[in-house]
Short mmCIF file of C-alpha atoms in Angstrom, two decimals:
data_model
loop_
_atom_site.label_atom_id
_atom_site.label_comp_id
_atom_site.label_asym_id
_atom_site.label_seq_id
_atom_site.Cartn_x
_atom_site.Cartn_y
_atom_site.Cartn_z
CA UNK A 1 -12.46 -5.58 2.40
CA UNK A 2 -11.21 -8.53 0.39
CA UNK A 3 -11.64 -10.71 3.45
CA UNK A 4 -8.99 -9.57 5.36
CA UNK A 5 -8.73 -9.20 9.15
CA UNK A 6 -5.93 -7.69 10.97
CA UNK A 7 -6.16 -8.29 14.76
CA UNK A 8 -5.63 -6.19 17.17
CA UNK A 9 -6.74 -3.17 15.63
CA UNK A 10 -4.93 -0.91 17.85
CA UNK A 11 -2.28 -1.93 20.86
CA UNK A 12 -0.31 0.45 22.94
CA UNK A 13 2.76 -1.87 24.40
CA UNK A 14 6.13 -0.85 26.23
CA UNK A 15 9.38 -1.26 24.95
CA UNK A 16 11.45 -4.56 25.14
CA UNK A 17 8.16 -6.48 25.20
CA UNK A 18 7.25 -9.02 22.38
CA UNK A 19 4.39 -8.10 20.08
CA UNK A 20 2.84 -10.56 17.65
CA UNK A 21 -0.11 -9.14 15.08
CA UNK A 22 -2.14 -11.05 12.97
CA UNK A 23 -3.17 -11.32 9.68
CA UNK A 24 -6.04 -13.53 8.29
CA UNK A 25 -7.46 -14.02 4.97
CA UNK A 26 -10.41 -15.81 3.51
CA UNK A 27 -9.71 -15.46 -0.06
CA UNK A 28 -7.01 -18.41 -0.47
CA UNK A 29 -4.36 -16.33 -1.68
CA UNK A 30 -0.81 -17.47 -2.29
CA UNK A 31 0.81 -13.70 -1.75
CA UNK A 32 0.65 -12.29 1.91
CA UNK A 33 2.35 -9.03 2.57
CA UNK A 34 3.44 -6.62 5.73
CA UNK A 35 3.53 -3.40 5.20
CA UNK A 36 3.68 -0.32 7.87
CA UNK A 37 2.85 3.48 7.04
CA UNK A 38 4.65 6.37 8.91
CA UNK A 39 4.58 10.02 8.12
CA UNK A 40 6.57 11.28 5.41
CA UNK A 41 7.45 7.27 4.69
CA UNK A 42 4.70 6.25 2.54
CA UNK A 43 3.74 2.48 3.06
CA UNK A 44 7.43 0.30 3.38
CA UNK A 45 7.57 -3.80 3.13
CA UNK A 46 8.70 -5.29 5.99
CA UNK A 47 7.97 -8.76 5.03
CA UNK A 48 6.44 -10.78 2.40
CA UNK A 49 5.21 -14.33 2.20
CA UNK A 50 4.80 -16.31 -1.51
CA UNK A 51 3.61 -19.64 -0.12
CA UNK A 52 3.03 -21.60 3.17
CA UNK A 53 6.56 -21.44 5.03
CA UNK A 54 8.03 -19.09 2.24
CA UNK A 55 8.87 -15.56 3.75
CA UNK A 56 11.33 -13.25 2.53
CA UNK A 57 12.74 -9.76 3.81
CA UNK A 58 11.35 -6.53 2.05
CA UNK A 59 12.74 -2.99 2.45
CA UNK A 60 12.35 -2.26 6.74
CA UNK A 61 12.60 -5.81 8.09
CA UNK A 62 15.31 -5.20 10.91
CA UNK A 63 13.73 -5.86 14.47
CA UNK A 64 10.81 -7.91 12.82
CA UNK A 65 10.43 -11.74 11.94
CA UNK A 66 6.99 -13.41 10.55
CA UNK A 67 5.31 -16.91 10.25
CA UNK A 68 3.35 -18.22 7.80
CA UNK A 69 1.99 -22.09 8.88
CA UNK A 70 -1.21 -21.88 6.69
CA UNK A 71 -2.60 -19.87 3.82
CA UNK A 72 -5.24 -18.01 5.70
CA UNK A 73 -2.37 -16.83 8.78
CA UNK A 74 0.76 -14.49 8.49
CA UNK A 75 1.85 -13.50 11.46
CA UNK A 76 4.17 -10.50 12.22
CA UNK A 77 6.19 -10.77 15.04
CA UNK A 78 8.02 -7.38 16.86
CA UNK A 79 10.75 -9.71 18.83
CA UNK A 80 11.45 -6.33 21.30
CA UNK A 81 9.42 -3.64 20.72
CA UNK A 82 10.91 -0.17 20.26
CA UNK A 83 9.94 3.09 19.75
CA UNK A 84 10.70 3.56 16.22
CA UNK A 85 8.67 0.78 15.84
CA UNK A 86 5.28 2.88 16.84
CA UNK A 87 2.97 2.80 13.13
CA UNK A 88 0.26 2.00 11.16
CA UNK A 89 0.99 -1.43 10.02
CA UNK A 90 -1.03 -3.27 7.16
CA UNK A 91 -1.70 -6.38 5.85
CA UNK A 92 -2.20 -6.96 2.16
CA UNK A 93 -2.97 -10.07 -0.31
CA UNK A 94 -2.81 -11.14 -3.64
CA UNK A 95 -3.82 -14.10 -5.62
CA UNK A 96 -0.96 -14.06 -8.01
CA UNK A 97 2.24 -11.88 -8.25
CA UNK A 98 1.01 -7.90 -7.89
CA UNK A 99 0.39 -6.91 -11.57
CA UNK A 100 -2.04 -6.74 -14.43
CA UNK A 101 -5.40 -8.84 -12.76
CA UNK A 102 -4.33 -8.65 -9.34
CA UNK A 103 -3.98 -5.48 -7.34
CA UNK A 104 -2.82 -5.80 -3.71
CA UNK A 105 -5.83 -5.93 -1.52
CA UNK A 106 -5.09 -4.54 2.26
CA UNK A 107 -6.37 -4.69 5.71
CA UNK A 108 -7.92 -2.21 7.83
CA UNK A 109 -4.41 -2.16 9.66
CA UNK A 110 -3.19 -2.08 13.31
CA UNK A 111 -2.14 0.75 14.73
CA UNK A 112 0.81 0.21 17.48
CA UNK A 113 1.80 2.11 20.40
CA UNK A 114 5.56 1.82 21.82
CA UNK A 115 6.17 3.41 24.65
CA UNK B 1 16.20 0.06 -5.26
CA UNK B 2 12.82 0.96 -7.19
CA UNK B 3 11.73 4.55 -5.80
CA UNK B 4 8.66 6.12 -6.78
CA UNK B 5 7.87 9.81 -6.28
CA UNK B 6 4.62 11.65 -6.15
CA UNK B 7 4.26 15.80 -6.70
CA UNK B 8 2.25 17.89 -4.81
CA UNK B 9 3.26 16.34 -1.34
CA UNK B 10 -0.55 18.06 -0.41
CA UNK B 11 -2.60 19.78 -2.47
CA UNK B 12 -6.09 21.99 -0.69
CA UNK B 13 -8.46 23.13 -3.48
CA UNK B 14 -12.02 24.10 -3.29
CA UNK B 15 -14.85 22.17 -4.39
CA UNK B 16 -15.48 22.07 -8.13
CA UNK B 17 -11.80 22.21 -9.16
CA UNK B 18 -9.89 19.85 -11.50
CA UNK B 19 -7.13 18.57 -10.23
CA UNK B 20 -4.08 16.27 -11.56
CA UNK B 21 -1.62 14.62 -9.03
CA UNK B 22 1.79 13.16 -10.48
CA UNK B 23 3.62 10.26 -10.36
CA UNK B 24 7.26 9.44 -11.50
CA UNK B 25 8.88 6.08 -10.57
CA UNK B 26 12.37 4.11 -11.36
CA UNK B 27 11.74 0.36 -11.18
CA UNK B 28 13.71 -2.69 -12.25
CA UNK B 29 11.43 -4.81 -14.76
CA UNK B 30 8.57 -2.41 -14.70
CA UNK B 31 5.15 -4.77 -14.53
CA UNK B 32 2.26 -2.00 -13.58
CA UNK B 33 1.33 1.14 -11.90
CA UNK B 34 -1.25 1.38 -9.34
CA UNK B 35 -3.20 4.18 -7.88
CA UNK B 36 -4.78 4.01 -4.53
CA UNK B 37 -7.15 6.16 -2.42
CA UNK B 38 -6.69 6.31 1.45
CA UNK B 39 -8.91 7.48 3.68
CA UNK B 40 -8.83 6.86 7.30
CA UNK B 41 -8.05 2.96 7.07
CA UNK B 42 -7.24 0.74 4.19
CA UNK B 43 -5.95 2.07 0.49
CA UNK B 44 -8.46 0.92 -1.35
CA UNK B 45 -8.02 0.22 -5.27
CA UNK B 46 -8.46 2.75 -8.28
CA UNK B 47 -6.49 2.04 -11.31
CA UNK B 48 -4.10 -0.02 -12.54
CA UNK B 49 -1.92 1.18 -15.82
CA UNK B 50 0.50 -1.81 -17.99
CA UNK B 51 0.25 0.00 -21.17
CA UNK B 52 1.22 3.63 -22.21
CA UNK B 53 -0.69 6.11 -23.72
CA UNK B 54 -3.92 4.24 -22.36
CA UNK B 55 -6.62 6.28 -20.47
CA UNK B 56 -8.61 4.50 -17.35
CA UNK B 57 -11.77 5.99 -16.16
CA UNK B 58 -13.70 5.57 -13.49
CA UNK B 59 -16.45 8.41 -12.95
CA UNK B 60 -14.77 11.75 -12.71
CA UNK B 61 -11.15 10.32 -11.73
CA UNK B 62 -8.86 8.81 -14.51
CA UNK B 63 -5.25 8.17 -15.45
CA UNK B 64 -2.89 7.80 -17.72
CA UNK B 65 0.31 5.86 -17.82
CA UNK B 66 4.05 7.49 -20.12
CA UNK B 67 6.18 4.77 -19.97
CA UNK B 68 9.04 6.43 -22.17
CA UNK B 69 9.05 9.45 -19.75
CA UNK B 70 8.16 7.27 -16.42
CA UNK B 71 5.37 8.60 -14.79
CA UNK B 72 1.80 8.56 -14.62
CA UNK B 73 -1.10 11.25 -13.86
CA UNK B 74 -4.61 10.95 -11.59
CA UNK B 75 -7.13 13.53 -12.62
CA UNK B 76 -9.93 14.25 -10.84
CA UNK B 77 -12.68 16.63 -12.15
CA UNK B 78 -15.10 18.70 -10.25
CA UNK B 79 -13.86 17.31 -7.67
CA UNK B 80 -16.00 17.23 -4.05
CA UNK B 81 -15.71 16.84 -0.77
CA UNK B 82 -15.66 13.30 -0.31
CA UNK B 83 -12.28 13.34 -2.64
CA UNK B 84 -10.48 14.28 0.10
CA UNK B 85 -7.80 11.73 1.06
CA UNK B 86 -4.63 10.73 0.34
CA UNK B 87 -3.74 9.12 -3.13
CA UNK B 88 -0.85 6.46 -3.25
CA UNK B 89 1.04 5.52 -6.45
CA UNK B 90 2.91 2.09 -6.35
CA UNK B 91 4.80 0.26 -8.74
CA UNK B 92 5.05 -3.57 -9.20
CA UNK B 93 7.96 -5.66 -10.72
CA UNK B 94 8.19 -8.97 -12.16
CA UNK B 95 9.30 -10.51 -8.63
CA UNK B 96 6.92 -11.44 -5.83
CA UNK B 97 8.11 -8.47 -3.04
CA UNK B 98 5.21 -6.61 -3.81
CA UNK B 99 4.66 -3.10 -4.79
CA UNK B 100 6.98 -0.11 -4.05
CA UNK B 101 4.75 3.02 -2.86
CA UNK B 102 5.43 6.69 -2.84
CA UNK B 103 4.57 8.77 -0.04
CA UNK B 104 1.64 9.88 -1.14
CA UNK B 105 -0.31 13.03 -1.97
CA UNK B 106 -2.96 14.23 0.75
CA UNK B 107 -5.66 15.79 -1.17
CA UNK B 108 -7.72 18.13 0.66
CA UNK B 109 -10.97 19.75 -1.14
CA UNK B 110 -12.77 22.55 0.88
CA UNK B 111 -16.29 23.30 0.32
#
């Protein structure tokens, strides 16, 4: 699995409460990435990281914020869990910008419960 | 925005069939095409597709990439039980933010 580990594996939480999930990696790459996977969605970027301290916002990032305070960590943070914010949500690395030599890699995911 | 669009949504065949799942994308500063197989946790890597006209192989799946009309095939040949799953296309630009997905085509094969 690349050496990725995505912890918890599954949480069921209620809403307004904070939720933090966790992403580590063993493979010393630069690119970190959050993705989450609904029904009919397809896998969406919430947020990406290029670089210790260097996030940025992908397509669904409204309601989430992350950290990233070492290469191995990225850490996903639901501020106040809602609903809409029940999914599958996955991790993924890369050593170098996604392209030709360097797939994206993922996690087993967490699934999260709002309710 | 890039968007990338898969046909069928799902697809159920029986064992032994061939079968050949599209995918059609719009992407700023188009790098590579990716194709992924999900089963019950992680994507996990298949192919990935820079150059047109250029066939990848792996076993009985392969692919193609057409970059003048913007879209890409998976085939899969006598195909078996264990292909069952659902097959992701994504695209990837020149910038960092990753790869743009489509929603996927959930492959069933009965036996």
């Amino acid at each position: 699995d690349a050496g990725i580990t995505q912890s918890p594996r599954h949480k069921v939480t209620e809403t307004g409460t904070p939720v933090t999930l966790r992403c580590h990696q063993t493979e010393n790459h630069r690119y970190m990435y959050w993705y989450r996977q609904d029904p009919g969605h397809g896998l969406r970027l919430i947020h990406y990281s290029y670089g210790v301290k260097d996030t940025d916002k992908g397509e669904v990032s409204d309601g989430y914020s992350v950290s990233r305070s070492k290469t191995e960590d990225f850490l996903l943070t639901l501020e106040s869990a809602t609903s809409s914010q029940t999914s599958v949500y996955f991790c993924a690395i890369s050593g170098m910008i996604p392209g030709p030599n360097s797939p994206l890699h993922f996690g087993n995911g967490t699934r999260l419960t709002v309710t | 925005e890039d968007k990338v669009v898969q046909s069928p949504l799902s697809l159920v065949v029986h064992e032994g069939d061939t079968v050949t799942l599209n995918c059609s994308y719009e992407v700023t500063n188009f790098r590579s095409l990716l194709w992924y197989k999900q089963e019950k946790k992680a994507p996990t890597f298949l192919f990935m597709l820079t150059s047109s006209g250029i066939e990848k192989k792996s076993g009985r799946l392969s692919s193609i990439l057409d970059k003048k009309e913007l879209s890409s095939i998976l085939n899969i040949t006598a195909t078996q039980t264990g292909d069952s799953a659902i097959y992701l296309c994504a695209v990837g630009g020149k910038g960092a933010d990753g790869l743009t997905f489509g929603k996927g085509t959930h492959l069933i094969i009965q036996p």
